[in-house]
Amino acid sequence: MKDRMPTHEPSPPADRDLSHSLNFRVDDLDADDQISAAFFRLVSVHEDMLVSLAEHHSADGARSFYVLYDGSATWDHPGVPQYVALHLQRDLERSTFSFERATLPLPSMAQSWLIRRGCPPEFLTLDAERGTAPADEATRALEQRLMRDGDHYALGWSHTQDDPDDWVTLAVLRALDERARSPFRVVVEEVDIEAGTHTLREGGFDSVEEALQWCDDRLGGLSKALPLVRPVPSLSRPAPAPKTASSRPSGRSR
């Protein structure tokens, strides 16, 4: 399986160019010069390297949501995110459009970004044929949680290392709730190209310095276990057991 591409990067058959299936539906629409220039620079110029991993279009055609893999990212600065979340909004009466775009290190984070902008989660399932599969239930569960609760955290730093011998993505997140235990999280995705699978794990840290140091060690080849995420404390105390009529204060009996 040496020709299997990592994570959700597509592996198209030789006789099929998946990039041709992309349709942003803006060719017949106008936009002001600033928006048009931005869309060309950030999206259109890379169109032949973009592959849709998931997309949803509203019934009226006014909105579209895309999770895209950007094959050009591997030629950019080392470590840059390789996934694009794209939200297109069309004013069909005026024949104009606008867009929002974000580059993110993991597909589940791109899904979360789009869901927060109104995409129904059930219509944003990743194409299972265009990438590696989750290696275990822990990976599936964490992907679902990142997709569902991504707005609980801010992405502070990420690094994608697309080395076939050690394909790993690291992301440092900060909890937006100041009361959160383990306020800094490190999410680690590791790809087994031979097996065609990927694993996703999470660790909890008390400071951003500790989180970044763990990432530096991982990229430097030092294998350390991720610290466990401390559980959220209960906000309510257990009610005391009711006293019976015969109960007496503790102490030495007479």
PDB file of C-alpha atoms in Angstrom:
ATOM      1  CA  MET A   1       0.000   0.000   0.000  1.00  0.00           C
ATOM      2  CA  LYS A   2       2.909   2.367  -0.625  1.00  0.00           C
ATOM      3  CA  ASP A   3       0.762   4.435  -2.959  1.00  0.00           C
ATOM      4  CA  ARG A   4      -1.778   5.101  -0.209  1.00  0.00           C
ATOM      5  CA  MET A   5      -1.856   8.778   0.671  1.00  0.00           C
ATOM      6  CA  PRO A   6      -1.801   9.867   4.334  1.00  0.00           C
ATOM      7  CA  THR A   7      -4.703  11.043   6.461  1.00  0.00           C
ATOM      8  CA  HIS A   8      -7.514  12.293   4.242  1.00  0.00           C
ATOM      9  CA  GLU A   9      -5.294  13.254   1.342  1.00  0.00           C
ATOM     10  CA  PRO A  10      -6.987  11.845  -1.766  1.00  0.00           C
ATOM     11  CA  SER A  11      -5.484   9.042  -3.776  1.00  0.00           C
ATOM     12  CA  PRO A  12      -7.232   9.315  -7.186  1.00  0.00           C
ATOM     13  CA  PRO A  13      -7.129   6.531  -9.739  1.00  0.00           C
ATOM     14  CA  ALA A  14      -4.794   7.197 -12.646  1.00  0.00           C
ATOM     15  CA  ASP A  15      -7.683   7.666 -15.091  1.00  0.00           C
ATOM     16  CA  ARG A  16      -9.646  10.089 -12.917  1.00  0.00           C
ATOM     17  CA  ASP A  17      -8.814  13.686 -12.030  1.00  0.00           C
ATOM     18  CA  LEU A  18     -10.753  14.442  -8.881  1.00  0.00           C
ATOM     19  CA  SER A  19      -9.996  18.153  -9.117  1.00  0.00           C
ATOM     20  CA  HIS A  20     -12.417  18.397 -12.045  1.00  0.00           C
ATOM     21  CA  SER A  21     -15.286  17.512  -9.712  1.00  0.00           C
ATOM     22  CA  LEU A  22     -14.838  20.776  -7.808  1.00  0.00           C
ATOM     23  CA  ASN A  23     -17.459  23.355  -8.620  1.00  0.00           C
ATOM     24  CA  PHE A  24     -17.587  26.561  -6.581  1.00  0.00           C
ATOM     25  CA  ARG A  25     -20.612  27.795  -8.557  1.00  0.00           C
ATOM     26  CA  VAL A  26     -19.360  31.367  -8.812  1.00  0.00           C
ATOM     27  CA  ASP A  27     -18.389  31.559 -12.499  1.00  0.00           C
ATOM     28  CA  ASP A  28     -21.587  33.431 -13.369  1.00  0.00           C
ATOM     29  CA  LEU A  29     -21.484  35.674 -10.292  1.00  0.00           C
ATOM     30  CA  ASP A  30     -19.769  38.982  -9.691  1.00  0.00           C
ATOM     31  CA  ALA A  31     -18.034  40.428  -6.672  1.00  0.00           C
ATOM     32  CA  ASP A  32     -16.249  43.664  -5.938  1.00  0.00           C
ATOM     33  CA  ASP A  33     -12.615  43.884  -6.965  1.00  0.00           C
ATOM     34  CA  GLN A  34     -11.312  43.214  -3.465  1.00  0.00           C
ATOM     35  CA  ILE A  35     -13.363  40.041  -2.977  1.00  0.00           C
ATOM     36  CA  SER A  36     -12.604  38.779  -6.486  1.00  0.00           C
ATOM     37  CA  ALA A  37      -8.869  39.318  -6.001  1.00  0.00           C
ATOM     38  CA  ALA A  38      -8.936  37.601  -2.612  1.00  0.00           C
ATOM     39  CA  PHE A  39     -10.886  34.612  -3.933  1.00  0.00           C
ATOM     40  CA  PHE A  40      -8.454  34.189  -6.816  1.00  0.00           C
ATOM     41  CA  ARG A  41      -5.389  34.484  -4.570  1.00  0.00           C
ATOM     42  CA  LEU A  42      -6.664  32.255  -1.766  1.00  0.00           C
ATOM     43  CA  VAL A  43      -8.795  29.716  -3.629  1.00  0.00           C
ATOM     44  CA  SER A  44      -8.915  29.741  -7.421  1.00  0.00           C
ATOM     45  CA  VAL A  45      -5.163  29.842  -8.016  1.00  0.00           C
ATOM     46  CA  HIS A  46      -4.866  26.519  -6.146  1.00  0.00           C
ATOM     47  CA  GLU A  47      -7.986  24.939  -7.628  1.00  0.00           C
ATOM     48  CA  ASP A  48      -6.124  22.227  -9.538  1.00  0.00           C
ATOM     49  CA  MET A  49      -4.536  21.137  -6.231  1.00  0.00           C
ATOM     50  CA  LEU A  50      -7.722  21.225  -4.154  1.00  0.00           C
ATOM     51  CA  VAL A  51      -9.821  18.124  -3.593  1.00  0.00           C
ATOM     52  CA  SER A  52     -13.184  18.107  -1.862  1.00  0.00           C
ATOM     53  CA  LEU A  53     -13.327  15.734   1.102  1.00  0.00           C
ATOM     54  CA  ALA A  54     -16.824  16.845   2.106  1.00  0.00           C
ATOM     55  CA  GLU A  55     -19.224  19.477   0.854  1.00  0.00           C
ATOM     56  CA  HIS A  56     -22.798  20.621   1.339  1.00  0.00           C
ATOM     57  CA  HIS A  57     -24.941  23.034  -0.677  1.00  0.00           C
ATOM     58  CA  SER A  58     -28.108  24.616   0.686  1.00  0.00           C
ATOM     59  CA  ALA A  59     -31.320  23.747  -1.134  1.00  0.00           C
ATOM     60  CA  ASP A  60     -31.673  27.293  -2.475  1.00  0.00           C
ATOM     61  CA  GLY A  61     -28.071  27.353  -3.742  1.00  0.00           C
ATOM     62  CA  ALA A  62     -27.227  30.399  -1.657  1.00  0.00           C
ATOM     63  CA  ARG A  63     -24.631  28.747   0.566  1.00  0.00           C
ATOM     64  CA  SER A  64     -21.954  26.117   0.111  1.00  0.00           C
ATOM     65  CA  PHE A  65     -19.591  24.506   2.610  1.00  0.00           C
ATOM     66  CA  TYR A  66     -16.402  22.667   1.650  1.00  0.00           C
ATOM     67  CA  VAL A  67     -13.737  20.659   3.480  1.00  0.00           C
ATOM     68  CA  LEU A  68     -10.804  20.678   1.062  1.00  0.00           C
ATOM     69  CA  TYR A  69      -7.402  19.057   0.969  1.00  0.00           C
ATOM     70  CA  ASP A  70      -4.778  21.462  -0.420  1.00  0.00           C
ATOM     71  CA  GLY A  71      -2.062  19.509  -2.193  1.00  0.00           C
ATOM     72  CA  SER A  72      -0.028  22.683  -2.713  1.00  0.00           C
ATOM     73  CA  ALA A  73       0.542  23.061   1.037  1.00  0.00           C
ATOM     74  CA  THR A  74       3.317  20.474   0.992  1.00  0.00           C
ATOM     75  CA  TRP A  75       5.381  22.906  -1.116  1.00  0.00           C
ATOM     76  CA  ASP A  76       4.744  25.815   1.257  1.00  0.00           C
ATOM     77  CA  HIS A  77       6.666  26.569   4.438  1.00  0.00           C
ATOM     78  CA  PRO A  78       7.317  23.431   6.519  1.00  0.00           C
ATOM     79  CA  GLY A  79       4.511  22.612   8.922  1.00  0.00           C
ATOM     80  CA  VAL A  80       1.674  24.646   7.382  1.00  0.00           C
ATOM     81  CA  PRO A  81      -1.878  23.220   7.639  1.00  0.00           C
ATOM     82  CA  GLN A  82      -3.033  21.171   4.660  1.00  0.00           C
ATOM     83  CA  TYR A  83      -6.826  21.487   4.989  1.00  0.00           C
ATOM     84  CA  VAL A  84      -9.091  24.330   3.932  1.00  0.00           C
ATOM     85  CA  ALA A  85     -12.565  25.141   5.239  1.00  0.00           C
ATOM     86  CA  LEU A  86     -14.457  27.250   2.706  1.00  0.00           C
ATOM     87  CA  HIS A  87     -17.834  28.911   3.199  1.00  0.00           C
ATOM     88  CA  LEU A  88     -19.368  30.502   0.093  1.00  0.00           C
ATOM     89  CA  GLN A  89     -22.371  32.822   0.270  1.00  0.00           C
ATOM     90  CA  ARG A  90     -24.223  33.795  -2.919  1.00  0.00           C
ATOM     91  CA  ASP A  91     -26.748  36.552  -3.462  1.00  0.00           C
ATOM     92  CA  LEU A  92     -28.564  35.005  -6.405  1.00  0.00           C
ATOM     93  CA  GLU A  93     -30.809  38.013  -6.969  1.00  0.00           C
ATOM     94  CA  ARG A  94     -27.862  40.361  -7.323  1.00  0.00           C
ATOM     95  CA  SER A  95     -25.584  37.714  -8.866  1.00  0.00           C
ATOM     96  CA  THR A  96     -22.808  38.381  -6.336  1.00  0.00           C
ATOM     97  CA  PHE A  97     -20.900  36.269  -3.833  1.00  0.00           C
ATOM     98  CA  SER A  98     -18.704  36.497  -0.746  1.00  0.00           C
ATOM     99  CA  PHE A  99     -16.633  33.915   1.106  1.00  0.00           C
ATOM    100  CA  GLU A 100     -14.855  32.956   4.295  1.00  0.00           C
ATOM    101  CA  ARG A 101     -11.855  30.655   4.388  1.00  0.00           C
ATOM    102  CA  ALA A 102      -9.639  29.086   7.044  1.00  0.00           C
ATOM    103  CA  THR A 103      -6.642  26.764   6.864  1.00  0.00           C
ATOM    104  CA  LEU A 104      -6.652  24.138   9.609  1.00  0.00           C
ATOM    105  CA  PRO A 105      -4.426  21.194  10.556  1.00  0.00           C
ATOM    106  CA  LEU A 106      -7.113  18.482  10.830  1.00  0.00           C
ATOM    107  CA  PRO A 107     -10.279  17.679   8.833  1.00  0.00           C
ATOM    108  CA  SER A 108     -12.350  17.536  12.025  1.00  0.00           C
ATOM    109  CA  MET A 109     -11.333  21.116  12.802  1.00  0.00           C
ATOM    110  CA  ALA A 110     -12.400  22.199   9.321  1.00  0.00           C
ATOM    111  CA  GLN A 111     -15.747  20.474   9.868  1.00  0.00           C
ATOM    112  CA  SER A 112     -16.166  22.254  13.209  1.00  0.00           C
ATOM    113  CA  TRP A 113     -15.376  25.644  11.628  1.00  0.00           C
ATOM    114  CA  LEU A 114     -18.064  25.094   8.974  1.00  0.00           C
ATOM    115  CA  ILE A 115     -20.643  23.792  11.451  1.00  0.00           C
ATOM    116  CA  ARG A 116     -20.230  26.985  13.479  1.00  0.00           C
ATOM    117  CA  ARG A 117     -21.143  28.874  10.303  1.00  0.00           C
ATOM    118  CA  GLY A 118     -24.388  27.030   9.837  1.00  0.00           C
ATOM    119  CA  CYS A 119     -23.607  23.792   8.032  1.00  0.00           C
ATOM    120  CA  PRO A 120     -25.725  20.887   9.319  1.00  0.00           C
ATOM    121  CA  PRO A 121     -23.244  18.349  10.765  1.00  0.00           C
ATOM    122  CA  GLU A 122     -25.047  15.376   9.217  1.00  0.00           C
ATOM    123  CA  PHE A 123     -24.270  16.716   5.730  1.00  0.00           C
ATOM    124  CA  LEU A 124     -20.545  17.149   6.287  1.00  0.00           C
ATOM    125  CA  THR A 125     -19.314  13.552   6.448  1.00  0.00           C
ATOM    126  CA  LEU A 126     -15.819  12.972   5.056  1.00  0.00           C
ATOM    127  CA  ASP A 127     -15.532  10.828   1.952  1.00  0.00           C
ATOM    128  CA  ALA A 128     -14.273   7.466   3.239  1.00  0.00           C
ATOM    129  CA  GLU A 129     -12.607   6.651  -0.083  1.00  0.00           C
ATOM    130  CA  ARG A 130     -10.346   9.686  -0.082  1.00  0.00           C
ATOM    131  CA  GLY A 131      -8.016   9.002   2.809  1.00  0.00           C
ATOM    132  CA  THR A 132      -6.884   6.748   5.592  1.00  0.00           C
ATOM    133  CA  ALA A 133      -9.355   5.274   8.058  1.00  0.00           C
ATOM    134  CA  PRO A 134      -9.495   5.830  11.840  1.00  0.00           C
ATOM    135  CA  ALA A 135      -7.423   3.103  13.432  1.00  0.00           C
ATOM    136  CA  ASP A 136      -9.615   2.653  16.505  1.00  0.00           C
ATOM    137  CA  GLU A 137     -12.667   3.817  18.383  1.00  0.00           C
ATOM    138  CA  ALA A 138     -10.644   6.306  20.433  1.00  0.00           C
ATOM    139  CA  THR A 139      -9.703   8.082  17.215  1.00  0.00           C
ATOM    140  CA  ARG A 140     -13.304   8.173  16.005  1.00  0.00           C
ATOM    141  CA  ALA A 141     -14.530   9.504  19.342  1.00  0.00           C
ATOM    142  CA  LEU A 142     -11.944  12.299  19.501  1.00  0.00           C
ATOM    143  CA  GLU A 143     -12.631  13.309  15.883  1.00  0.00           C
ATOM    144  CA  GLN A 144     -16.332  13.562  16.672  1.00  0.00           C
ATOM    145  CA  ARG A 145     -15.638  15.624  19.782  1.00  0.00           C
ATOM    146  CA  LEU A 146     -13.337  18.010  17.924  1.00  0.00           C
ATOM    147  CA  MET A 147     -15.968  18.415  15.237  1.00  0.00           C
ATOM    148  CA  ARG A 148     -18.760  18.963  17.771  1.00  0.00           C
ATOM    149  CA  ASP A 149     -16.974  20.969  20.489  1.00  0.00           C
ATOM    150  CA  GLY A 150     -14.305  22.740  18.467  1.00  0.00           C
ATOM    151  CA  ASP A 151     -15.687  26.131  19.455  1.00  0.00           C
ATOM    152  CA  HIS A 152     -14.680  25.399  23.059  1.00  0.00           C
ATOM    153  CA  TYR A 153     -11.008  25.795  22.118  1.00  0.00           C
ATOM    154  CA  ALA A 154      -8.760  28.222  20.252  1.00  0.00           C
ATOM    155  CA  LEU A 155      -6.022  26.903  17.971  1.00  0.00           C
ATOM    156  CA  GLY A 156      -2.729  28.373  19.092  1.00  0.00           C
ATOM    157  CA  TRP A 157      -0.129  26.502  17.034  1.00  0.00           C
ATOM    158  CA  SER A 158       0.104  23.563  14.668  1.00  0.00           C
ATOM    159  CA  HIS A 159       2.671  21.670  12.642  1.00  0.00           C
ATOM    160  CA  THR A 160       2.177  19.079   9.901  1.00  0.00           C
ATOM    161  CA  GLN A 161       5.173  16.882   9.174  1.00  0.00           C
ATOM    162  CA  ASP A 162       4.485  15.034   5.926  1.00  0.00           C
ATOM    163  CA  ASP A 163       7.462  12.699   6.130  1.00  0.00           C
ATOM    164  CA  PRO A 164       6.350   9.249   4.873  1.00  0.00           C
ATOM    165  CA  ASP A 165       8.472   7.657   7.621  1.00  0.00           C
ATOM    166  CA  ASP A 166       6.883   9.781  10.356  1.00  0.00           C
ATOM    167  CA  TRP A 167       3.718  11.501   9.194  1.00  0.00           C
ATOM    168  CA  VAL A 168       2.416  13.444  12.154  1.00  0.00           C
ATOM    169  CA  THR A 169       0.249  16.486  12.792  1.00  0.00           C
ATOM    170  CA  LEU A 170       0.431  18.367  16.087  1.00  0.00           C
ATOM    171  CA  ALA A 171      -2.016  21.014  17.276  1.00  0.00           C
ATOM    172  CA  VAL A 172      -1.897  23.024  20.499  1.00  0.00           C
ATOM    173  CA  LEU A 173      -5.305  24.194  21.694  1.00  0.00           C
ATOM    174  CA  ARG A 174      -6.330  26.535  24.492  1.00  0.00           C
ATOM    175  CA  ALA A 175      -9.604  26.083  26.347  1.00  0.00           C
ATOM    176  CA  LEU A 176     -11.774  29.196  26.167  1.00  0.00           C
ATOM    177  CA  ASP A 177     -13.264  28.411  29.561  1.00  0.00           C
ATOM    178  CA  GLU A 178     -10.807  29.851  32.090  1.00  0.00           C
ATOM    179  CA  ARG A 179     -12.027  27.339  34.680  1.00  0.00           C
ATOM    180  CA  ALA A 180     -11.128  24.328  32.512  1.00  0.00           C
ATOM    181  CA  ARG A 181      -8.799  21.709  33.920  1.00  0.00           C
ATOM    182  CA  SER A 182      -5.773  21.004  31.700  1.00  0.00           C
ATOM    183  CA  PRO A 183      -6.415  24.317  29.890  1.00  0.00           C
ATOM    184  CA  PHE A 184      -3.888  23.555  27.147  1.00  0.00           C
ATOM    185  CA  ARG A 185      -4.341  20.507  24.956  1.00  0.00           C
ATOM    186  CA  VAL A 186      -2.048  18.828  22.455  1.00  0.00           C
ATOM    187  CA  VAL A 187      -3.800  16.827  19.738  1.00  0.00           C
ATOM    188  CA  VAL A 188      -1.593  14.370  17.859  1.00  0.00           C
ATOM    189  CA  GLU A 189      -2.499  12.619  14.624  1.00  0.00           C
ATOM    190  CA  GLU A 190      -0.126   9.897  13.435  1.00  0.00           C
ATOM    191  CA  VAL A 191      -0.521   8.154  10.083  1.00  0.00           C
ATOM    192  CA  ASP A 192       0.404   4.557   9.289  1.00  0.00           C
ATOM    193  CA  ILE A 193       0.726   4.690   5.513  1.00  0.00           C
ATOM    194  CA  GLU A 194       1.321   0.966   5.154  1.00  0.00           C
ATOM    195  CA  ALA A 195      -1.836   0.111   7.089  1.00  0.00           C
ATOM    196  CA  GLY A 196      -3.845   2.951   5.563  1.00  0.00           C
ATOM    197  CA  THR A 197      -4.960   4.175   8.997  1.00  0.00           C
ATOM    198  CA  HIS A 198      -4.458   7.105  11.350  1.00  0.00           C
ATOM    199  CA  THR A 199      -4.701   7.545  15.101  1.00  0.00           C
ATOM    200  CA  LEU A 200      -5.685  10.670  17.021  1.00  0.00           C
ATOM    201  CA  ARG A 201      -4.779  11.263  20.655  1.00  0.00           C
ATOM    202  CA  GLU A 202      -5.033  14.135  23.140  1.00  0.00           C
ATOM    203  CA  GLY A 203      -2.963  15.252  26.116  1.00  0.00           C
ATOM    204  CA  GLY A 204      -3.559  17.880  28.787  1.00  0.00           C
ATOM    205  CA  PHE A 205      -1.090  20.521  30.024  1.00  0.00           C
ATOM    206  CA  ASP A 206      -1.177  23.297  32.611  1.00  0.00           C
ATOM    207  CA  SER A 207       0.827  25.791  30.528  1.00  0.00           C
ATOM    208  CA  VAL A 208       1.450  26.567  26.879  1.00  0.00           C
ATOM    209  CA  GLU A 209       5.199  26.222  27.508  1.00  0.00           C
ATOM    210  CA  GLU A 210       4.749  22.602  28.603  1.00  0.00           C
ATOM    211  CA  ALA A 211       2.537  21.876  25.607  1.00  0.00           C
ATOM    212  CA  LEU A 212       5.006  23.361  23.108  1.00  0.00           C
ATOM    213  CA  GLN A 213       7.938  21.593  24.751  1.00  0.00           C
ATOM    214  CA  TRP A 214       6.148  18.249  24.347  1.00  0.00           C
ATOM    215  CA  CYS A 215       5.638  19.055  20.657  1.00  0.00           C
ATOM    216  CA  ASP A 216       9.295  20.022  20.223  1.00  0.00           C
ATOM    217  CA  ASP A 217      10.341  16.733  21.804  1.00  0.00           C
ATOM    218  CA  ARG A 218       7.981  14.764  19.550  1.00  0.00           C
ATOM    219  CA  LEU A 219       9.268  16.428  16.403  1.00  0.00           C
ATOM    220  CA  GLY A 220      12.805  15.880  17.657  1.00  0.00           C
ATOM    221  CA  GLY A 221      12.243  12.134  17.844  1.00  0.00           C
ATOM    222  CA  LEU A 222      11.729  11.829  21.587  1.00  0.00           C
ATOM    223  CA  SER A 223       8.800   9.588  22.370  1.00  0.00           C
ATOM    224  CA  LYS A 224       6.943  10.656  25.500  1.00  0.00           C
ATOM    225  CA  ALA A 225       3.504   9.629  26.652  1.00  0.00           C
ATOM    226  CA  LEU A 226       0.876  12.347  26.472  1.00  0.00           C
ATOM    227  CA  PRO A 227      -0.216  13.507  29.936  1.00  0.00           C
ATOM    228  CA  LEU A 228      -3.795  12.588  30.733  1.00  0.00           C
ATOM    229  CA  VAL A 229      -6.402  15.310  30.507  1.00  0.00           C
ATOM    230  CA  ARG A 230      -7.533  16.101  34.034  1.00  0.00           C
ATOM    231  CA  PRO A 231     -11.246  15.458  34.480  1.00  0.00           C
ATOM    232  CA  VAL A 232     -13.636  18.343  34.941  1.00  0.00           C
ATOM    233  CA  PRO A 233     -14.496  18.652  38.642  1.00  0.00           C
ATOM    234  CA  SER A 234     -18.100  18.288  39.691  1.00  0.00           C
ATOM    235  CA  LEU A 235     -19.825  21.630  40.243  1.00  0.00           C
ATOM    236  CA  SER A 236     -22.065  20.235  42.966  1.00  0.00           C
ATOM    237  CA  ARG A 237     -21.135  18.592  46.226  1.00  0.00           C
ATOM    238  CA  PRO A 238     -22.770  15.316  47.154  1.00  0.00           C
ATOM    239  CA  ALA A 239     -25.604  15.817  49.594  1.00  0.00           C
ATOM    240  CA  PRO A 240     -24.816  14.624  53.125  1.00  0.00           C
ATOM    241  CA  ALA A 241     -26.493  11.449  54.222  1.00  0.00           C
ATOM    242  CA  PRO A 242     -29.571  12.161  56.353  1.00  0.00           C
ATOM    243  CA  LYS A 243     -29.083  11.582  60.052  1.00  0.00           C
ATOM    244  CA  THR A 244     -31.236   9.065  61.788  1.00  0.00           C
ATOM    245  CA  ALA A 245     -32.768   9.627  65.185  1.00  0.00           C
ATOM    246  CA  SER A 246     -30.241   7.317  66.808  1.00  0.00           C
ATOM    247  CA  SER A 247     -27.142   8.885  65.291  1.00  0.00           C
ATOM    248  CA  ARG A 248     -24.715  10.598  67.673  1.00  0.00           C
ATOM    249  CA  PRO A 249     -21.661  12.810  67.078  1.00  0.00           C
ATOM    250  CA  SER A 250     -18.523  10.806  66.493  1.00  0.00           C
ATOM    251  CA  GLY A 251     -16.148  10.515  69.415  1.00  0.00           C
ATOM    252  CA  ARG A 252     -15.117   8.250  72.206  1.00  0.00           C
ATOM    253  CA  SER A 253     -18.045   6.295  73.597  1.00  0.00           C
ATOM    254  CA  ARG A 254     -18.730   6.392  77.269  1.00  0.00           C
TER     255      ARG A 254
END
